[in-house]
Amino acid sequence: MSNSEKSTSTPSDFIRTIIAEDLKANKNDGRVHTRFPPEPNGYLHIGHAKSICLNFGIAAENKGGICNLRFDDTNPSKEEVEYVESIKSDVRWLGFDWGDRLFYASDYFEQFYQYAVQLIKKGRAYVCSLSADKIREYRGTLTEPGKESPYRIRSIEENLDLFERMRAGEFEDGSHVLRAKIDMASGNLNMRDPVIYRVLRAEHHRTGNKWCIYPMYDFAHCISDSIEGITHSICTLEFEDHRLLYDWFLDELAVDCHPRQIEFARLNLSYTVMSKRKLLELVKEGHVTGWDDPRMPTLSGMRRCGYTPESIRNFCERIGVAKSNSMVDIALLYHCIREDLNKRAQRVMAVLRPLRVVIDNYPEDQVEELDAENNPEDPGMGSRKVPFSRVLYIEQEDFREDAPKKFFRLAPGREVRLKHAYYITCVDVIKDEQTGEVIELHCTYDPETRGGWSKDGRRVKGTLHWVSVAHSLEAEVRLYDHLFVKANPADGKEGSDFKSYLNPNSLETLTSCRVEPSLAGAAPGSRCQFLRHGYFCVDSVDSSEERLVFNRTVSLRDSWAKIEKKGQT
RNA sequence: UGGGGUGUCGUCAAGUGGUAAGACACAGGUUUUUGGUACCUGCAUUCGGAGGUUCGAAUCCUCCCACCCCAGCCA
């Protein structure tokens, strides 16, 4: 393999290293089997994408490797079918395929029950009738050991009987729980007789009211992994001290597959939040329009914003996988989507804040169809025709009455190029008598520069985009910015709410934009580059034939803005 | 004197005893009909700190410091 190939292909990280070593040591009969196990209690976000890319990626990189999609649906009070459907479509959209391996922890409820009975019979689990408060009290603290429950000494027969009656629905919610009998003095709180079953009357989105007892995560997860023959159970850092319990259950139970749990650091992205709780709060309180608001870090939001699955996968690959808590700069995400769209997005001209320009020496009724390349990065994308006429719109910010030397755009007496069209020179400025606002420019064009080339070799520094007033289409354009003004909104001052850092300007809606006519009937979700502005996509919810609505995915890099900013300070 | 983890450039992150990869960001420059793209250059004498072992230490040892996670009948 050459160096260049090495740097672009298969990623390497501590998890892949572990798996390669296991393979080398001939563990698991050479199998590599992972799983992505979301709880269907919310929408997937880019943090999940990291996990999806890791689990499905590892499977794909290894010969015969497979990855399951498993819904961890053991808590019916928080889970809904709406979420399972969105999760399935998001994973598919990201570009991954679980084949026929779609599973639900709820499919194993009967098996979990039988394993629990097995534990009771071994004397390793008991029915505890302490209240939730008492259980907490008996658990001890981080620095003091806990106390044993008085119910810990119940006989196996009594436990078996009680547990069966729990399942039969003889007891109230919260009256009894099944607990593993481990060690109330363990320094690891997870080992202080953890609850493994609770009585809970709630309708489950798949099993309905068949059950009134539900297993807890620690009990259900390791068994689910084992049942599915998972070899490497990859999860996030906060489960590190659950690993002891994970292993304890599988060691105590008669199972023939004991997966290895490996933990990695979850993704944090600057200027946004990643916790489901916080995202739900933003949705519920109306700070965003929904889970698919283009400002949300959810996959549905990013999709609506115009992100490509490729760019997100590439991002996930670039951030790497490690164990240190970190905060990735959102600039890397922006780089990934620009890099992708630069190669594939068609260029079009759109004037966001129009300023009328009359070309005095251009014939009144004349219209020319000028050639415009669709993408300078890819000649294969061909070209299109753009109508040019006497009255045009250019961008307001492309004209300045008193322009500094470094301002390469239009100003009184200055000449610029109109992209794909002609050189024009500004000869007059019309202002509103009341406000003094510039409302129209008069220019002359040089007929010898058709297409934007001058025969005499004279050069202009600036090239502007434009549209023909008579031919352009009206459009609404939504400019999005960071949802938060603080890089880490969760890291506020004592007592401050993350929402106090919400960016009041995260959305700017422009309603009188004018776009070139080739955009008529643009398909919802389709992407393009508005020349000199950025990458945009047709909003999949609000855009229609009658009303074009575009979302800005990401702006172009803007070195002029930097120069200007520098000049101000 | 609870347990489990992590500390390498502004941000991620390689590195596993042989003399600090790469990416993003940032700063300069070249090309340019997008102030875009592409390309070039610069950007850690140093790896949380202090000792020690060694010809040689980010990598091994000792001590210290900082930060993260855990006391749901959530996952």
CSV table of N, CA, C and O in Angstrom, one decimal, chain A residues 128-178:
chain,number,residue,atom,x,y,z
A,128,CYS,N,-36.6,-7.8,46.5
A,128,CYS,CA,-36.5,-6.8,47.5
A,128,CYS,C,-37.7,-6.0,47.6
A,128,CYS,O,-38.2,-5.5,46.6
A,129,SER,N,-38.2,-5.9,48.9
A,129,SER,CA,-39.5,-5.1,49.0
A,129,SER,C,-39.3,-3.8,49.7
A,129,SER,O,-40.3,-3.2,50.2
A,130,LEU,N,-38.1,-3.3,49.7
A,130,LEU,CA,-37.8,-2.0,50.2
A,130,LEU,C,-38.4,-1.0,49.2
A,130,LEU,O,-38.5,-1.2,48.0
A,131,SER,N,-38.8,0.2,49.7
A,131,SER,CA,-39.2,1.2,48.8
A,131,SER,C,-38.0,1.8,48.1
A,131,SER,O,-36.9,1.6,48.5
A,132,ALA,N,-38.3,2.6,47.0
A,132,ALA,CA,-37.3,3.2,46.2
A,132,ALA,C,-36.4,4.1,47.1
A,132,ALA,O,-35.1,4.1,47.0
A,133,ASP,N,-37.0,4.8,48.0
A,133,ASP,CA,-36.3,5.7,49.0
A,133,ASP,C,-35.4,4.9,49.9
A,133,ASP,O,-34.2,5.2,50.1
A,134,LYS,N,-35.9,3.8,50.4
A,134,LYS,CA,-35.1,2.9,51.3
A,134,LYS,C,-33.9,2.3,50.5
A,134,LYS,O,-32.8,2.2,51.1
A,135,ILE,N,-34.2,1.9,49.3
A,135,ILE,CA,-33.1,1.3,48.5
A,135,ILE,C,-32.0,2.3,48.3
A,135,ILE,O,-30.8,1.9,48.5
A,136,ARG,N,-32.3,3.5,48.1
A,136,ARG,CA,-31.3,4.5,47.9
A,136,ARG,C,-30.6,4.7,49.2
A,136,ARG,O,-29.3,4.8,49.2
A,137,GLU,N,-31.3,4.8,50.3
A,137,GLU,CA,-30.7,5.0,51.6
A,137,GLU,C,-29.8,3.8,51.9
A,137,GLU,O,-28.6,4.1,52.4
A,138,TYR,N,-30.2,2.6,51.6
A,138,TYR,CA,-29.3,1.4,52.0
A,138,TYR,C,-28.1,1.3,51.0
A,138,TYR,O,-27.2,0.6,51.3
A,139,ARG,N,-28.2,2.0,49.9
A,139,ARG,CA,-27.1,1.9,49.0
A,139,ARG,C,-25.8,2.5,49.5
A,139,ARG,O,-24.7,2.2,49.0
A,140,GLY,N,-25.9,3.4,50.5
A,140,GLY,CA,-24.7,4.1,51.0
A,140,GLY,C,-24.3,5.3,50.1
A,140,GLY,O,-25.1,5.7,49.3
A,141,THR,N,-23.1,5.7,50.2
A,141,THR,CA,-22.7,6.9,49.4
A,141,THR,C,-21.4,6.5,48.7
A,141,THR,O,-21.0,5.4,48.7
A,142,LEU,N,-20.9,7.5,48.0
A,142,LEU,CA,-19.7,7.3,47.2
A,142,LEU,C,-18.5,6.9,48.1
A,142,LEU,O,-17.7,6.1,47.7
A,143,THR,N,-18.5,7.4,49.4
A,143,THR,CA,-17.4,7.1,50.2
A,143,THR,C,-17.7,6.1,51.4
A,143,THR,O,-16.9,5.6,52.0
A,144,GLU,N,-19.1,5.8,51.6
A,144,GLU,CA,-19.4,4.9,52.6
A,144,GLU,C,-20.1,3.7,52.0
A,144,GLU,O,-20.9,3.8,51.1
A,145,PRO,N,-19.8,2.5,52.6
A,145,PRO,CA,-20.5,1.3,52.0
A,145,PRO,C,-21.9,1.3,52.3
A,145,PRO,O,-22.4,2.0,53.2
A,146,GLY,N,-22.7,0.4,51.6
A,146,GLY,CA,-24.1,0.4,51.8
A,146,GLY,C,-24.5,-0.7,52.9
A,146,GLY,O,-23.6,-1.4,53.4
A,147,LYS,N,-25.8,-0.8,53.1
A,147,LYS,CA,-26.2,-1.8,54.1
A,147,LYS,C,-27.0,-2.9,53.3
A,147,LYS,O,-27.7,-2.6,52.3
A,148,GLU,N,-27.0,-4.1,53.8
A,148,GLU,CA,-27.7,-5.1,53.1
A,148,GLU,C,-29.2,-5.0,53.4
A,148,GLU,O,-29.6,-4.7,54.5
A,149,SER,N,-30.0,-5.2,52.4
A,149,SER,CA,-31.4,-5.2,52.5
A,149,SER,C,-31.9,-6.4,53.4
A,149,SER,O,-31.4,-7.5,53.3
A,150,PRO,N,-32.9,-6.1,54.3
A,150,PRO,CA,-33.4,-7.2,55.1
A,150,PRO,C,-34.0,-8.3,54.3
A,150,PRO,O,-34.1,-9.5,54.8
A,151,TYR,N,-34.4,-8.0,53.0
A,151,TYR,CA,-35.0,-9.1,52.2
A,151,TYR,C,-33.9,-9.9,51.4
A,151,TYR,O,-34.3,-10.8,50.7
A,152,ARG,N,-32.7,-9.6,51.7
A,152,ARG,CA,-31.6,-10.3,51.0
A,152,ARG,C,-31.5,-11.7,51.3
A,152,ARG,O,-31.0,-12.5,50.6
A,153,ILE,N,-32.1,-12.1,52.5
A,153,ILE,CA,-32.0,-13.5,53.0
A,153,ILE,C,-33.2,-14.3,52.7
A,153,ILE,O,-33.3,-15.4,53.1
A,154,ARG,N,-34.1,-13.8,51.8
A,154,ARG,CA,-35.2,-14.6,51.5
A,154,ARG,C,-34.8,-15.9,50.8
A,154,ARG,O,-33.8,-15.9,50.1
A,155,SER,N,-35.6,-16.9,51.0
A,155,SER,CA,-35.2,-18.2,50.4
A,155,SER,C,-35.4,-18.2,48.9
A,155,SER,O,-36.2,-17.4,48.3
A,156,ILE,N,-34.7,-19.1,48.3
A,156,ILE,CA,-34.8,-19.2,46.8
A,156,ILE,C,-36.3,-19.5,46.4
A,156,ILE,O,-36.8,-18.9,45.5
A,157,GLU,N,-37.0,-20.3,47.2
A,157,GLU,CA,-38.3,-20.7,46.9
A,157,GLU,C,-39.2,-19.4,46.9
A,157,GLU,O,-40.1,-19.2,46.1
A,158,GLU,N,-39.1,-18.7,48.0
A,158,GLU,CA,-39.9,-17.5,48.2
A,158,GLU,C,-39.6,-16.5,47.0
A,158,GLU,O,-40.5,-15.9,46.5
A,159,ASN,N,-38.3,-16.3,46.7
A,159,ASN,CA,-38.0,-15.4,45.6
A,159,ASN,C,-38.6,-15.8,44.3
A,159,ASN,O,-39.1,-15.0,43.6
A,160,LEU,N,-38.5,-17.1,44.0
A,160,LEU,CA,-39.1,-17.7,42.8
A,160,LEU,C,-40.6,-17.4,42.8
A,160,LEU,O,-41.2,-16.9,41.8
A,161,ASP,N,-41.3,-17.6,43.9
A,161,ASP,CA,-42.7,-17.4,44.0
A,161,ASP,C,-43.0,-15.9,43.8
A,161,ASP,O,-43.9,-15.6,43.0
A,162,LEU,N,-42.3,-15.1,44.5
A,162,LEU,CA,-42.6,-13.6,44.4
A,162,LEU,C,-42.3,-13.1,43.0
A,162,LEU,O,-43.1,-12.3,42.5
A,163,PHE,N,-41.2,-13.5,42.4
A,163,PHE,CA,-40.9,-13.0,41.1
A,163,PHE,C,-42.0,-13.4,40.1
A,163,PHE,O,-42.4,-12.6,39.2
A,164,GLU,N,-42.4,-14.7,40.2
A,164,GLU,CA,-43.5,-15.1,39.3
A,164,GLU,C,-44.7,-14.3,39.5
A,164,GLU,O,-45.4,-13.9,38.5
A,165,ARG,N,-45.0,-14.0,40.7
A,165,ARG,CA,-46.2,-13.2,41.0
A,165,ARG,C,-46.0,-11.7,40.6
A,165,ARG,O,-47.0,-11.0,40.2
A,166,MET,N,-44.8,-11.3,40.6
A,166,MET,CA,-44.5,-9.9,40.0
A,166,MET,C,-44.9,-9.9,38.6
A,166,MET,O,-45.6,-9.0,38.1
A,167,ARG,N,-44.5,-10.9,37.9
A,167,ARG,CA,-44.8,-11.0,36.5
A,167,ARG,C,-46.3,-11.2,36.3
A,167,ARG,O,-46.9,-10.6,35.3
A,168,ALA,N,-47.0,-11.9,37.1
A,168,ALA,CA,-48.4,-12.1,37.0
A,168,ALA,C,-49.2,-10.9,37.3
A,168,ALA,O,-50.4,-10.9,37.1
A,169,GLY,N,-48.6,-9.9,37.8
A,169,GLY,CA,-49.3,-8.6,38.0
A,169,GLY,C,-50.0,-8.5,39.4
A,169,GLY,O,-50.9,-7.8,39.6
A,170,GLU,N,-49.5,-9.3,40.3
A,170,GLU,CA,-50.1,-9.3,41.6
A,170,GLU,C,-49.7,-8.1,42.5
A,170,GLU,O,-50.3,-7.8,43.5
A,171,PHE,N,-48.7,-7.4,42.1
A,171,PHE,CA,-48.2,-6.3,42.9
A,171,PHE,C,-48.2,-5.0,42.3
A,171,PHE,O,-48.2,-4.8,41.0
A,172,GLU,N,-48.3,-4.0,43.1
A,172,GLU,CA,-48.3,-2.6,42.7
A,172,GLU,C,-47.0,-2.2,42.1
A,172,GLU,O,-46.0,-2.7,42.5
A,173,ASP,N,-47.0,-1.2,41.2
A,173,ASP,CA,-45.8,-0.6,40.7
A,173,ASP,C,-44.9,-0.2,41.9
A,173,ASP,O,-45.4,0.4,42.8
A,174,GLY,N,-43.7,-0.5,41.9
A,174,GLY,CA,-42.8,0.0,42.9
A,174,GLY,C,-42.8,-0.8,44.2
A,174,GLY,O,-42.0,-0.5,45.1
A,175,SER,N,-43.6,-1.8,44.3
A,175,SER,CA,-43.7,-2.5,45.6
A,175,SER,C,-42.6,-3.5,45.8
A,175,SER,O,-42.1,-3.7,46.9
A,176,HIS,N,-42.2,-4.1,44.7
A,176,HIS,CA,-41.0,-5.1,44.7
A,176,HIS,C,-40.1,-4.9,43.6
A,176,HIS,O,-40.6,-4.5,42.5
A,177,VAL,N,-38.9,-5.2,43.7
A,177,VAL,CA,-38.0,-5.3,42.6
A,177,VAL,C,-37.1,-6.5,42.7
A,177,VAL,O,-37.1,-7.1,43.8
A,178,LEU,N,-36.6,-7.0,41.6
A,178,LEU,CA,-35.6,-8.1,41.7
A,178,LEU,C,-34.2,-7.5,41.7
A,178,LEU,O,-34.0,-6.6,40.9
